[in-house]
Short mmCIF file of C-alpha atoms and ligand atoms in Angstrom, two decimals:
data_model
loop_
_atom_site.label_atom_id
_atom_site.label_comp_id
_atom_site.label_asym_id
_atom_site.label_seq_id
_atom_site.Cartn_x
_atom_site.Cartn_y
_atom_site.Cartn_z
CA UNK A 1 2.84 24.98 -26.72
CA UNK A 2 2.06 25.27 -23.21
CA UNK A 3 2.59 22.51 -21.02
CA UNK A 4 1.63 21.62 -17.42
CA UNK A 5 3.64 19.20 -15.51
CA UNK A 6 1.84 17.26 -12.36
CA UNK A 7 4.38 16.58 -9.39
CA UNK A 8 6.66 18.42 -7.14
CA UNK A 9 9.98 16.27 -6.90
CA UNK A 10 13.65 15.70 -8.84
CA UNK A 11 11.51 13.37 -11.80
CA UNK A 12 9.66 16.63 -12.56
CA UNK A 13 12.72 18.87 -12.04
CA UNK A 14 14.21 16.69 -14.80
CA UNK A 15 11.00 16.48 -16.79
CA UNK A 16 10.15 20.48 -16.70
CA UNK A 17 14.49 21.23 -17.53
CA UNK A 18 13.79 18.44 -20.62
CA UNK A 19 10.89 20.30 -21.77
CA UNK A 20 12.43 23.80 -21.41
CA UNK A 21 14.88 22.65 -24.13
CA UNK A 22 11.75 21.82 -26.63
CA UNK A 23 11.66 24.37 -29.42
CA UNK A 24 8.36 23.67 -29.35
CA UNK A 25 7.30 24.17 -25.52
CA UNK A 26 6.76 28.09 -24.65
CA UNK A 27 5.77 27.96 -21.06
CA UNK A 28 6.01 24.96 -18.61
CA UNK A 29 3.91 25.09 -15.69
CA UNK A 30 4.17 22.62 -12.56
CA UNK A 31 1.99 21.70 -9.64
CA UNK A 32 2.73 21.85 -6.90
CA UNK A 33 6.32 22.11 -8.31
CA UNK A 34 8.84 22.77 -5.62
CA UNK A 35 12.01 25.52 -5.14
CA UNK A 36 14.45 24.49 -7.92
CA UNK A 37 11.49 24.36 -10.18
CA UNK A 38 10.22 27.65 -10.07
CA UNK A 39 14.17 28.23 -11.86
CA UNK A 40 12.33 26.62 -14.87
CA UNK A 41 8.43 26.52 -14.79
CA UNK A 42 5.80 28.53 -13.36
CA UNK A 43 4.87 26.83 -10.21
CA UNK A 44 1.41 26.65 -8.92
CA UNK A 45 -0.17 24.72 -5.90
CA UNK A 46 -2.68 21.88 -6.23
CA UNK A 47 -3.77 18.83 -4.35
CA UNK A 48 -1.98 15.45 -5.98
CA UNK A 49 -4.85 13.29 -4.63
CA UNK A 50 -7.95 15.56 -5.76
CA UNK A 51 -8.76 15.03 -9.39
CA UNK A 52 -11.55 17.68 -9.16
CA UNK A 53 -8.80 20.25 -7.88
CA UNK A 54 -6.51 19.26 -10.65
CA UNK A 55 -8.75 19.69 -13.33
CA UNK A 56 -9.95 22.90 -12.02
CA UNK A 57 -6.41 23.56 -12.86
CA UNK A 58 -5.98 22.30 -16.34
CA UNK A 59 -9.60 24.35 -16.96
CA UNK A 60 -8.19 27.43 -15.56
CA UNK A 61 -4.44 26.97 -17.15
CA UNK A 62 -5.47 25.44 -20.36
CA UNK A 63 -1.99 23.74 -21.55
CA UNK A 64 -1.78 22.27 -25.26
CA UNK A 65 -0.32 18.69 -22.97
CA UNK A 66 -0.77 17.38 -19.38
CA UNK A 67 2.42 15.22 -18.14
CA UNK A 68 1.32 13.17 -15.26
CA UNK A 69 4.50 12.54 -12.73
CA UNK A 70 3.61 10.50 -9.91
CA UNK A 71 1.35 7.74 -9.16
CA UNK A 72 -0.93 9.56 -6.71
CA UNK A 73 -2.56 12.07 -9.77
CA UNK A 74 -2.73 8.24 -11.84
CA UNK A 75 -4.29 5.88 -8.88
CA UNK A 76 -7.44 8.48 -8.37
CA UNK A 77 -7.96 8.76 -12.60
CA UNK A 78 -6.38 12.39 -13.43
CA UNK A 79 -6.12 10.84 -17.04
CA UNK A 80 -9.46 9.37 -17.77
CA UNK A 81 -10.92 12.91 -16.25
CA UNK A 82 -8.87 14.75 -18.42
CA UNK A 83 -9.46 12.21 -21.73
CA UNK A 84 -13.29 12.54 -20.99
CA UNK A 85 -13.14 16.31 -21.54
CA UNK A 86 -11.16 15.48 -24.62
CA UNK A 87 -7.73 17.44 -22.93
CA UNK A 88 -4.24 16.20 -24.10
CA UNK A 89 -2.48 14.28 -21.43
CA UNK A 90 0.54 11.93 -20.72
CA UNK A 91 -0.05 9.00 -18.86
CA UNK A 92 -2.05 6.07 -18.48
CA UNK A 93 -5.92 5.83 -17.28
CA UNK A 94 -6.67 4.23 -13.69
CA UNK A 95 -7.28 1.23 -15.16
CA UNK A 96 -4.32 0.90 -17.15
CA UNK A 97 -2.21 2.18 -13.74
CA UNK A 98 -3.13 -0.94 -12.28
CA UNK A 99 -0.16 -2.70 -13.30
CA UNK A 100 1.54 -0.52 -10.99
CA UNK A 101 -1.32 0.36 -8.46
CA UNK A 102 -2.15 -3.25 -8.01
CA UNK A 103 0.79 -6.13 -7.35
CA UNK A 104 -2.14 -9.36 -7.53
CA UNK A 105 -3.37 -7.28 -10.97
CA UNK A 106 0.08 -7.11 -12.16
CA UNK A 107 0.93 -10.83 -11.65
CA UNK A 108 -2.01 -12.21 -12.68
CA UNK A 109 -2.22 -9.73 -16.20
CA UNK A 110 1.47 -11.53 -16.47
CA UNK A 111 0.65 -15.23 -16.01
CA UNK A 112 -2.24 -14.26 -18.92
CA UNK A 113 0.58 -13.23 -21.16
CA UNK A 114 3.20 -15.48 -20.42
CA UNK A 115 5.31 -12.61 -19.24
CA UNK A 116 8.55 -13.92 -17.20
CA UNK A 117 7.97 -13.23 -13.49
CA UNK A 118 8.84 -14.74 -9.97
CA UNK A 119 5.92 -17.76 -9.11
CA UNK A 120 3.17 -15.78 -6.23
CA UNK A 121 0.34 -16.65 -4.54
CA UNK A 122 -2.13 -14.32 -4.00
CA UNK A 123 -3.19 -14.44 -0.65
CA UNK A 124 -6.26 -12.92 1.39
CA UNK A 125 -6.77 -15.05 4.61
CA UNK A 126 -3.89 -16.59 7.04
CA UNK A 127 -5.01 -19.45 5.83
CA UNK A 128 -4.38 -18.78 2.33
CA UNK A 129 -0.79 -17.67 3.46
CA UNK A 130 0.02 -20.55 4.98
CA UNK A 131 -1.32 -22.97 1.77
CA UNK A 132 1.27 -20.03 0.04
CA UNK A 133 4.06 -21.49 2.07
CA UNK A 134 3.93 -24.54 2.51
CA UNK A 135 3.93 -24.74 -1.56
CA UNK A 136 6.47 -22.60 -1.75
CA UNK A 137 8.96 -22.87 0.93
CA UNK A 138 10.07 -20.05 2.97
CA UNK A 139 12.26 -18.08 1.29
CA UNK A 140 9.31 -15.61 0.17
CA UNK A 141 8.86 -11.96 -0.50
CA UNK A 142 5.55 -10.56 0.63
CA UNK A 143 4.65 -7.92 -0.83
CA UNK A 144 1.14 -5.55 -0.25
CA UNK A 145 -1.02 -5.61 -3.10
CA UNK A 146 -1.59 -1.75 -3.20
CA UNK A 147 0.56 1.26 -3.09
CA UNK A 148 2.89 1.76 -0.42
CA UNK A 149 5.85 3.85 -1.56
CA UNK A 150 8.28 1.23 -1.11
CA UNK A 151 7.55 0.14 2.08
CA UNK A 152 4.94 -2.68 1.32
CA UNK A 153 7.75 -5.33 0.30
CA UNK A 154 9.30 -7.57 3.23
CA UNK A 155 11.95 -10.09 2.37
CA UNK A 156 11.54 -13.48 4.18
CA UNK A 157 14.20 -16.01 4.41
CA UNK A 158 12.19 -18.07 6.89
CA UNK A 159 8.72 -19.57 6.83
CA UNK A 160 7.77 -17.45 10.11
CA UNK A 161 9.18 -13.98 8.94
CA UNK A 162 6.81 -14.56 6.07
CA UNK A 163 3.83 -15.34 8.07
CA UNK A 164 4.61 -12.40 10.67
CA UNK A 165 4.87 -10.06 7.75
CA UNK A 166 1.56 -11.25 6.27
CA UNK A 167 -0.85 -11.03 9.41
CA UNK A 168 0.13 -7.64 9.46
CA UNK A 169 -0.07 -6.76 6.22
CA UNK A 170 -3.39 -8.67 6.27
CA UNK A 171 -4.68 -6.91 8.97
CA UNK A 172 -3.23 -3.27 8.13
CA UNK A 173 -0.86 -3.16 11.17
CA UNK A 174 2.39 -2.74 9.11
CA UNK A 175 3.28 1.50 9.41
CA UNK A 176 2.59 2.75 5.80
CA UNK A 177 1.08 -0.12 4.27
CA UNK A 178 -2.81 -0.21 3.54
CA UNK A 179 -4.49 -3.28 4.78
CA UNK A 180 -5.88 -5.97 2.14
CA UNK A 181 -4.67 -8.50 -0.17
CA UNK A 182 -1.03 -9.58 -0.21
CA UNK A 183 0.85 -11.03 -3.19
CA UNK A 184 3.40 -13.97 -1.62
CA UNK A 185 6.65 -14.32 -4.25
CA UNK A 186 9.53 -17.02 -5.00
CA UNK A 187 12.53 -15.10 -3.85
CA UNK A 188 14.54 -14.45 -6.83
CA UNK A 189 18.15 -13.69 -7.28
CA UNK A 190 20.20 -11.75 -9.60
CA UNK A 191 21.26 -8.25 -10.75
CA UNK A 192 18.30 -5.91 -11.10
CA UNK A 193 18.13 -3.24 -13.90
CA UNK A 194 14.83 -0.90 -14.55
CA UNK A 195 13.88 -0.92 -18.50
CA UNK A 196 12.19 2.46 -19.57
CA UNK A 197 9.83 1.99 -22.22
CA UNK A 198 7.57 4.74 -23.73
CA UNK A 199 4.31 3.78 -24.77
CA UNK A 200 1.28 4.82 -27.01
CA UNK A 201 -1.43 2.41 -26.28
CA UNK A 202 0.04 -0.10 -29.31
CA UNK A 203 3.42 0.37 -28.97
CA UNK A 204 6.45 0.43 -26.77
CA UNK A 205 9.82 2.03 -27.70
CA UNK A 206 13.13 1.72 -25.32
CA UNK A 207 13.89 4.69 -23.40
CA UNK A 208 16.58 3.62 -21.59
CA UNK A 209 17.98 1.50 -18.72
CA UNK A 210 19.09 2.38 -15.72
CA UNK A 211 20.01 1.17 -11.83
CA UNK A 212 18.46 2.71 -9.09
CA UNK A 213 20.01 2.16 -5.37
CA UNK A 214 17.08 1.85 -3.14
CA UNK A 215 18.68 1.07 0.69
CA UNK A 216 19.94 3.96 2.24
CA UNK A 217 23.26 2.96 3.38
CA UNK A 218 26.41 2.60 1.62
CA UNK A 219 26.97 -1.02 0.28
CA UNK A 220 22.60 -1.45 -0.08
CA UNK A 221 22.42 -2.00 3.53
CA UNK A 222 19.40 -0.59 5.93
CA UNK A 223 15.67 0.38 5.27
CA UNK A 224 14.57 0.88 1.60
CA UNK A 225 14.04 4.82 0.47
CA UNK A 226 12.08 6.07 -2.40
CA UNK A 227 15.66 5.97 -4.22
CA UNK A 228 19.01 7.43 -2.93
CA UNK A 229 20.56 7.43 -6.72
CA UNK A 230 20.48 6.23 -10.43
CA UNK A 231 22.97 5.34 -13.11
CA UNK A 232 21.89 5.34 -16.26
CA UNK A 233 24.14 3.40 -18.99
CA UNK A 234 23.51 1.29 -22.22
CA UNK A 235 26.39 -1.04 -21.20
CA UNK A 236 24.01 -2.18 -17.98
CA UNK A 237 23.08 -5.00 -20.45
CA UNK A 238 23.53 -5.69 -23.62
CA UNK A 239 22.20 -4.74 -27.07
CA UNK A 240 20.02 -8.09 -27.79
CA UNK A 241 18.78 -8.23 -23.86
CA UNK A 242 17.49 -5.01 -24.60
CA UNK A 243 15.60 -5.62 -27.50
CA UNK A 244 14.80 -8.75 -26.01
CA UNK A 245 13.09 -6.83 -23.33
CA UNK A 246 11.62 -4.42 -25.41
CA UNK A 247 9.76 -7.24 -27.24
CA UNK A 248 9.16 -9.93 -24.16
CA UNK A 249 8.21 -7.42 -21.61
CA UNK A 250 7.52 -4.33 -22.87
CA UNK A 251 5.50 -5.09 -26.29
CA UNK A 252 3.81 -7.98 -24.58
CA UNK A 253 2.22 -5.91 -22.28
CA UNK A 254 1.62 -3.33 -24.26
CA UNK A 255 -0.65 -6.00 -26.71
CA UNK A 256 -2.04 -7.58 -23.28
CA UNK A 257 -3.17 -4.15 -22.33
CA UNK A 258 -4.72 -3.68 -25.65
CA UNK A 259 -6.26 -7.07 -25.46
CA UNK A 260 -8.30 -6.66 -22.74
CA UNK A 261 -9.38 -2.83 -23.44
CA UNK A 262 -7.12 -0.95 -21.05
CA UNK A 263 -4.83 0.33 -23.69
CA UNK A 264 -1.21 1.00 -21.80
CA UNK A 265 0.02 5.05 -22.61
CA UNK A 266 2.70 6.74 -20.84
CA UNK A 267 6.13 5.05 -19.59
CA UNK A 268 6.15 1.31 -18.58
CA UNK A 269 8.66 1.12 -16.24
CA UNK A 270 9.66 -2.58 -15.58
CA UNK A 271 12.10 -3.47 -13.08
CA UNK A 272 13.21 -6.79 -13.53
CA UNK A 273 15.56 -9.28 -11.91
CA UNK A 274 18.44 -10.83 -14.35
CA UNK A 275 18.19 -14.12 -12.99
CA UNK A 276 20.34 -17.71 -13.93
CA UNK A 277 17.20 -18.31 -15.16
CA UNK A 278 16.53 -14.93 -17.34
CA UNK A 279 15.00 -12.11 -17.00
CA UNK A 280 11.98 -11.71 -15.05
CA UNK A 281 10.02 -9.49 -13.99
CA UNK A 282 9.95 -7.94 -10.04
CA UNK A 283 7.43 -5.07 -10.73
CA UNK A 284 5.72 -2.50 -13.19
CA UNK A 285 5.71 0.98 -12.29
CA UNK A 286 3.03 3.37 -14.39
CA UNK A 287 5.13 6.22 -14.82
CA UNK A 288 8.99 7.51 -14.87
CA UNK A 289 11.48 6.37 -11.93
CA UNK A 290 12.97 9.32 -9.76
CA UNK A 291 15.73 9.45 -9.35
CA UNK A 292 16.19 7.26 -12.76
CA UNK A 293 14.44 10.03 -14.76
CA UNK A 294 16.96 12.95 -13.63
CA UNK A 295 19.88 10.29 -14.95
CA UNK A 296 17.79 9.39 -18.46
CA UNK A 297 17.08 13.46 -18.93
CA UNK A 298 20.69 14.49 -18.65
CA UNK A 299 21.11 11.65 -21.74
CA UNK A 300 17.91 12.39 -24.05
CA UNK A 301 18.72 14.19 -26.93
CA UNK A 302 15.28 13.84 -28.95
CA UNK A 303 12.38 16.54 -27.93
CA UNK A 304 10.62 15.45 -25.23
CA UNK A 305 7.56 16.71 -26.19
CA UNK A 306 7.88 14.92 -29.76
CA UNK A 307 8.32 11.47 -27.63
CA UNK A 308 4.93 12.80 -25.16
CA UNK A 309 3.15 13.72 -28.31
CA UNK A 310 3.57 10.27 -29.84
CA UNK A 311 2.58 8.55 -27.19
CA UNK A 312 -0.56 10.71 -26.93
CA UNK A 313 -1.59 10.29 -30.65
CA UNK A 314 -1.27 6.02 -30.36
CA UNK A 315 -0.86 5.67 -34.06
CA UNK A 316 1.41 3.02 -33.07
CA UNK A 317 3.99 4.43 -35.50
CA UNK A 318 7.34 3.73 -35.10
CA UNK A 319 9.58 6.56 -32.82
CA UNK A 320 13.54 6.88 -32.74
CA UNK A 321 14.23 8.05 -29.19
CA UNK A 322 18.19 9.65 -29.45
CA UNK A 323 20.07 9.18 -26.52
CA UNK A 324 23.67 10.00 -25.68
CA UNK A 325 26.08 7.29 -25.59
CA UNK A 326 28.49 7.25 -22.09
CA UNK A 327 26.62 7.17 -18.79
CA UNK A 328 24.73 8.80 -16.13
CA UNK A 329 24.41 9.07 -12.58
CA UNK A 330 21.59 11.53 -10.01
CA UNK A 331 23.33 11.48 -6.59
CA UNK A 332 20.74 12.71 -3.99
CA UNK A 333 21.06 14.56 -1.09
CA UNK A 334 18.96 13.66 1.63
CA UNK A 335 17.63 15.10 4.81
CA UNK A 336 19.16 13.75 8.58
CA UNK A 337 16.86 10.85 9.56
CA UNK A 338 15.58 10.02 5.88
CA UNK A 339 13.69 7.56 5.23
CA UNK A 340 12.35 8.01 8.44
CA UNK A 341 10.87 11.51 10.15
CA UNK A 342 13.01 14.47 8.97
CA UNK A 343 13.31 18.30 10.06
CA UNK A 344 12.37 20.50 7.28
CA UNK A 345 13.51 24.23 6.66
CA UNK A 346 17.22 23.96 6.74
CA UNK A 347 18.98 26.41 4.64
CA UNK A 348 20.75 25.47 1.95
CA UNK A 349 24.00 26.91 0.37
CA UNK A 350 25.47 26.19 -2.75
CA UNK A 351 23.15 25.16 -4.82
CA UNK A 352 21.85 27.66 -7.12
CA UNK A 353 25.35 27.69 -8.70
CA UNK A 354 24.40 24.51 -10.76
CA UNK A 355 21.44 25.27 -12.96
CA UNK A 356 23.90 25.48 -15.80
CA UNK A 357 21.78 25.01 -18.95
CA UNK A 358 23.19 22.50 -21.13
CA UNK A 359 25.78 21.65 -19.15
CA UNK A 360 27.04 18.52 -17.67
CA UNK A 361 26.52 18.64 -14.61
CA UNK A 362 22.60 19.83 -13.46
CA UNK A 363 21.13 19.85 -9.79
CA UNK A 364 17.79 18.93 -9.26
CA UNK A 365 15.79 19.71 -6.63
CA UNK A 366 13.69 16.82 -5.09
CA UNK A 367 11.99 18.49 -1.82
CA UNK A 368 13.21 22.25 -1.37
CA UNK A 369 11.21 25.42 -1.18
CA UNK A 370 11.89 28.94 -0.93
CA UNK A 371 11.45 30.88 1.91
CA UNK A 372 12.32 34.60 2.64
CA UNK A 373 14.30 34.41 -0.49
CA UNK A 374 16.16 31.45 1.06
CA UNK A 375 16.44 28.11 -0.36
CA UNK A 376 15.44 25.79 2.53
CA UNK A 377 15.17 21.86 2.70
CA UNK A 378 11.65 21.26 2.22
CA UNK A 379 11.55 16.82 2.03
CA UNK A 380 13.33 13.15 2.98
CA UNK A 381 15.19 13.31 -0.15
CA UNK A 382 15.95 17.38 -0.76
CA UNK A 383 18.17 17.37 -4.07
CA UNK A 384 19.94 15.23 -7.04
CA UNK A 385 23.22 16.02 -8.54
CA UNK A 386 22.99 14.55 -12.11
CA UNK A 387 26.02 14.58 -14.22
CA UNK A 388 26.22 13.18 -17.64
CA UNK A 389 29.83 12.09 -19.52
CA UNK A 390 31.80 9.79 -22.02
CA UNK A 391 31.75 7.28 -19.44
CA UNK A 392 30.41 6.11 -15.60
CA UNK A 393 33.41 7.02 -13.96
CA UNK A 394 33.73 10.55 -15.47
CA UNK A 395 30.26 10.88 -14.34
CA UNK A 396 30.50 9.92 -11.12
CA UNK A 397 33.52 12.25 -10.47
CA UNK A 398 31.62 14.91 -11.30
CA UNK A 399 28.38 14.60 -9.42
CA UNK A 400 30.65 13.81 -6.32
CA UNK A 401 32.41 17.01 -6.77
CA UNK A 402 29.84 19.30 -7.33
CA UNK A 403 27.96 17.60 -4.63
CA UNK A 404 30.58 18.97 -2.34
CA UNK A 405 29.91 22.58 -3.29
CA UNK A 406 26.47 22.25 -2.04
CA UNK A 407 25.56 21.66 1.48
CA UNK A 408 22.97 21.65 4.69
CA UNK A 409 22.68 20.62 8.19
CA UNK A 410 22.56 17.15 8.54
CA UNK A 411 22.54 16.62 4.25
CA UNK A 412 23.29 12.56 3.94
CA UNK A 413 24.04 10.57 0.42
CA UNK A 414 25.87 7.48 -0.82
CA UNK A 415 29.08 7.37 -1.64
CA UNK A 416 28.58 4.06 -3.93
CA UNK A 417 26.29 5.18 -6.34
CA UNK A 418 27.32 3.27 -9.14
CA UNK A 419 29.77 0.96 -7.30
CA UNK A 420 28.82 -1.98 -8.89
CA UNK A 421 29.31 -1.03 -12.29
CA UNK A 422 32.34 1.25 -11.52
CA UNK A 423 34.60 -1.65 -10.04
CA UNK A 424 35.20 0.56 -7.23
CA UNK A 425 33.74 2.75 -4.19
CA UNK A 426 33.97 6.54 -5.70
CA UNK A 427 34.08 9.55 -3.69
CA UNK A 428 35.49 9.70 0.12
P1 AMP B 1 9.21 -4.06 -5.78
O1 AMP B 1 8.58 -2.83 -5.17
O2 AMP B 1 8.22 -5.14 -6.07
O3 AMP B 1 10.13 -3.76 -6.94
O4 AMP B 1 10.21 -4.59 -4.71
C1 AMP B 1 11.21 -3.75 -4.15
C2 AMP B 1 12.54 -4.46 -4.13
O5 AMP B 1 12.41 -5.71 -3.44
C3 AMP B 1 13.04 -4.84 -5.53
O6 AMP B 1 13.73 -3.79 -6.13
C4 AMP B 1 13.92 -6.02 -5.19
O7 AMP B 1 15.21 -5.61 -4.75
C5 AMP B 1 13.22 -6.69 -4.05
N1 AMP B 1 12.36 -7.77 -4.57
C6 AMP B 1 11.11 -7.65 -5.04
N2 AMP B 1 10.62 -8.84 -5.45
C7 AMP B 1 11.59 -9.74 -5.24
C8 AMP B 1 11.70 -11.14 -5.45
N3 AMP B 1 10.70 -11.86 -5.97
N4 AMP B 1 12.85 -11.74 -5.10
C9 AMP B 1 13.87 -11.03 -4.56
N5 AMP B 1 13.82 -9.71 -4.34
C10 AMP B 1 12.71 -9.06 -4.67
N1 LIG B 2 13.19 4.90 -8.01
C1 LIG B 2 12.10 4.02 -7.91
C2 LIG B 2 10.79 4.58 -8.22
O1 LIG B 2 10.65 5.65 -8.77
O2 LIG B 2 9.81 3.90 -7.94
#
C-alpha cells in the first residue's frame, strides 16, 4: 500500500521511518516533508492550512491511507473532506479535533463525563474574569481557548498577573495568541506524564507514555517551546495507573465522543497532571506529540499501519499494540534564538551518518532542508536524536553521544532530558 503522510517535522520523520518498516507499506509519500525525510519518503509540497490544496493532492497521489500529523491539516477539516469522498484517512474530523482545537470545548465535554480535570471558568468579558477570580483565588492558569502552539497558557500566582494576562488574551494583544474566549484554571500541582492512546471511534488502546520537556532551558526554566525532548518509559507510572487511565480518560472520552455523534479516531493524546489528588487532566491534544512520537517509534514493534488501519475500520475490536520494554529518549537540536526568531540555512555536518535502519540510535530531522546538495537548518527546532535501550540511562548516553557527532552554528539542546527520571543531570 501506498501511503501519504501530512506534516513536515521530527513526528512525521518518526511516523514515515515507522511505516517504511511495514511489510505492507510500498511507497510513503510526505507533504511538505522536510530534508531528512526525503531519506525515507517521497516528499512533495502542499499548503498545511488549505484543505482544497491537500486534497488536490490525495486526488492526484491516490494513497491506499492518509496519516494526518499536525493540528493545522485537522482544525480546517482535512478528514471530513477526505471521509466525504469516501478516501482512507488517519485522524479525527474537525469536530472531533475540538478537544484539542478548543480548551472551553474540552473542559466542558469533561465536566459532561465526569472526566478528572483542574476546576475553570470560562470566561469572555473582564467582567467574567474577575467573577473567575474572585471564586477561585489567584493562583490561576489562563489559558486561550483556541490554538496557539504553546504560547496561549500563562501561569498566574497572583490575582493581577491573571487579570493582565486575560485583557490581553481577551482583546488579542498577547504575540501569537488569537483573540476570544479564555478558559481560567485551578493551578494544579504534580508530575505531568502524556498518555498515548490510539483510537477507532469506539475504542481506545494504550500506546504508550511518555515525558516531554517543554521550557527551553536546562532545569525547565525560561519560555515554553513546542518541545525540546521526550522520554518514553513504561516505568513513568505504573501498570494499574495505566490501565486506570486507559479506562478513566481515554475510554471515557472515547464513549463521550460517541455519545454526542463526534466519534473520536486517531491518537488521543492526554497530558495529565499526577496530582495528591489523582490524576487529572491538563489538556487533550488530537494527534501524536513531537518530540514524544520520535521516542514511542524507536519502541513500537507492531506494524504501524496494522494499528492506523484499525483505527480507520472502528470495529471497536480489540488491538495488542507491542512495544519494547527499556526506555526512550528524542534529544533535539535547536536553532540559536529558538523559541524565539531564528536564522535559517546553516549547514549542517554530521548528520547523515545516523539514518541507521534498525538501529538504536536514529536522527530525525524536525526543520532541515536541502540545498545545493547541502543539508541546511531549515526551523526553531532543526533535529532529534532518538535512541532506544534496556534502560533510560543507556538511552540517554547514547543520544548524548551521537548528538555530539552532529553539529551547526549556533545548534542549542538540553542537557537534562530525562533528569528527573534518571536521578541525575546526563551529558556535560
Ligand atoms: P497545556 O497546553 O494546557 O498543556 O498547558 C501547557 C503547560 O502548562 C502544561 O504542560 C503544564 O505544565 C502547565 N499547565 C497547564 N494547565 C495547568 C494547571 N491547571 N495547573 C498547573 N500547570 C498547568
Ligand atoms: N510535545 C508537545 C506537543 O506535541 O504538543
Amino acid at each position: 500500500m501506498k501511503v501519504l503522510v501530512i506534516g513536515g517535522g521530527g513526528r512525521e520523520h518518526a511516523l514515515c521511518w515507522a511505516l517504511k518498516r511495514s511489510g505492507r507499506v510500498s511507497e510513503v509519500v510526505c507533504a511538505p516533508g522536510n530534508g531528512g525525510i526525503a531519506s525515507v519518503a517521497r516528499c512533495v509540497p502542499v499548503d498545511l492550512g488549505n484543505v482544497d490544496a491537500m486534497v488536490r493532492l490525495v486526488d492526484q497521489e491516490q494513497p491506499g491511507l492518509t496519516v494526518v500529523g499536525p493540528e493545522l491539516p485537522l482544525s480546517v477539516g482535512l478528514v471530513d473532506a477526505l471521509e466525504a469522498r469516501g478516501l482512507a484517512v488517519f485522524g479525527p474530523t474537525r469536530g472531533a479535533a475540538m478537544l484539542e482545537t478548543s480548551k472551553a470545548f474540552a473542559k466542558e465535554f469533561m465536566q459532561r463525563h465526569r472526566i478528572p480535570t483542574a476546576g475553570y471558568a470560562v470566561c469572555r468579558t473582564r467582567e467574567e474574569v474577575d467573577v473567575a477570580l474572585a471564586r477561585m483565588g489567584g493562583r490561576v492558569v489562563v489559558k486561550a481557548d483556541g490554538l496557539a502552539a504553546g504560547k496561549g497558557v500563562v501561569l498566574c500566582e497572583m490575582a493581577d498577573e491573571a487579570r493582565e494576562a486575560s485583557a490581553a488574551m481577551l482583546e488579542g494583544s498577547m504575540a501569537g495568541v488569537p483573540a476570544g474566549q479564555i478558559v481560567i484554571e485551578e493551578f494544579l500541582e504534580g508530575p505531568e506524564v502524556s498518555f498515548f492512546a490510539l483510537c477507532d471511534g469506539r475504542r481506545a488502546v494504550t500506546l504508550g507514555v511518555a515525558q516531554d520537556h517543554k521550557r527551553i532551558g536546562e532545569g525547565d526554566t525560561g519560555p515554553n517551546t513546542g518541545g525540546m525532548g521526550a522520554y518514553s518509559t513504561d516505568a513513568l507510572v505504573s501498570k494499574e495507573m495505566r490501565e486506570w487511565l486507559l479506562e478513566h480518560v481515554a475510554q471515557k472520552t472515547v464513549d463521550g465522543m460517541r455519545a454526542e455523534e463526534t466519534p473520536f479516531r486517531g491518537v488521543l493524546f492526554c497530558g495529565i497532571m499526577m496530582t495528591a489528588a489523582g490524576p487529572k487532566v491538563l489538556e487533550f491534544n488530537t494527534r501524536f506529540g513531537d518530540p514524544e512520537t520520535q521516542a514511542l517509534m524507536m519502541r513500537l514493534e507492531s506494524d504501524l499501519l496494522d494499528l492506523f488501519e484499525w483505527a480507520v475500520a472502528g470495529t471497536g475490536k480489540e488491538l495488542s499494540v507491542r512495544m519494547k520494554g527499556g526506555a526512550s529518549v528524542c534529544v533535539i537540536a535547536a536553532s540559536a534564538g529558538y523559541p524565539g526568531a531564528v536564522e535559517l540555512g546553516w549547514q549542517i555536518t554530521g548528520a547523515t551518518t545516523f539514518c541507521d535502519w534498525g538501529g538504536t540510535a536514529e536522527l530525525f530531522h524536525s526543520g532541515t532542508a536541502v540545498r545545493k546538495g547541502q543539508l541546511v537548518t531549515a526551523g526553531g527546532r532543526v533535529l532529534g536524536m532518538t535512541a532506544v535501550a534496556p534502560d533510560l540511562k543507556e538511552a540517554l548516553g547514547k543520544a548524548y553521544s551521537s548528538l555530539a557527532e552532529v553539529s551547526f552554528p549556533g545548534m542549542q539542546f538540553r542537557r537534562d532530558i530525562g533528569w528527573r527520571a534518571s536521578g541525575e543531570v546526563t551529558a556535560g
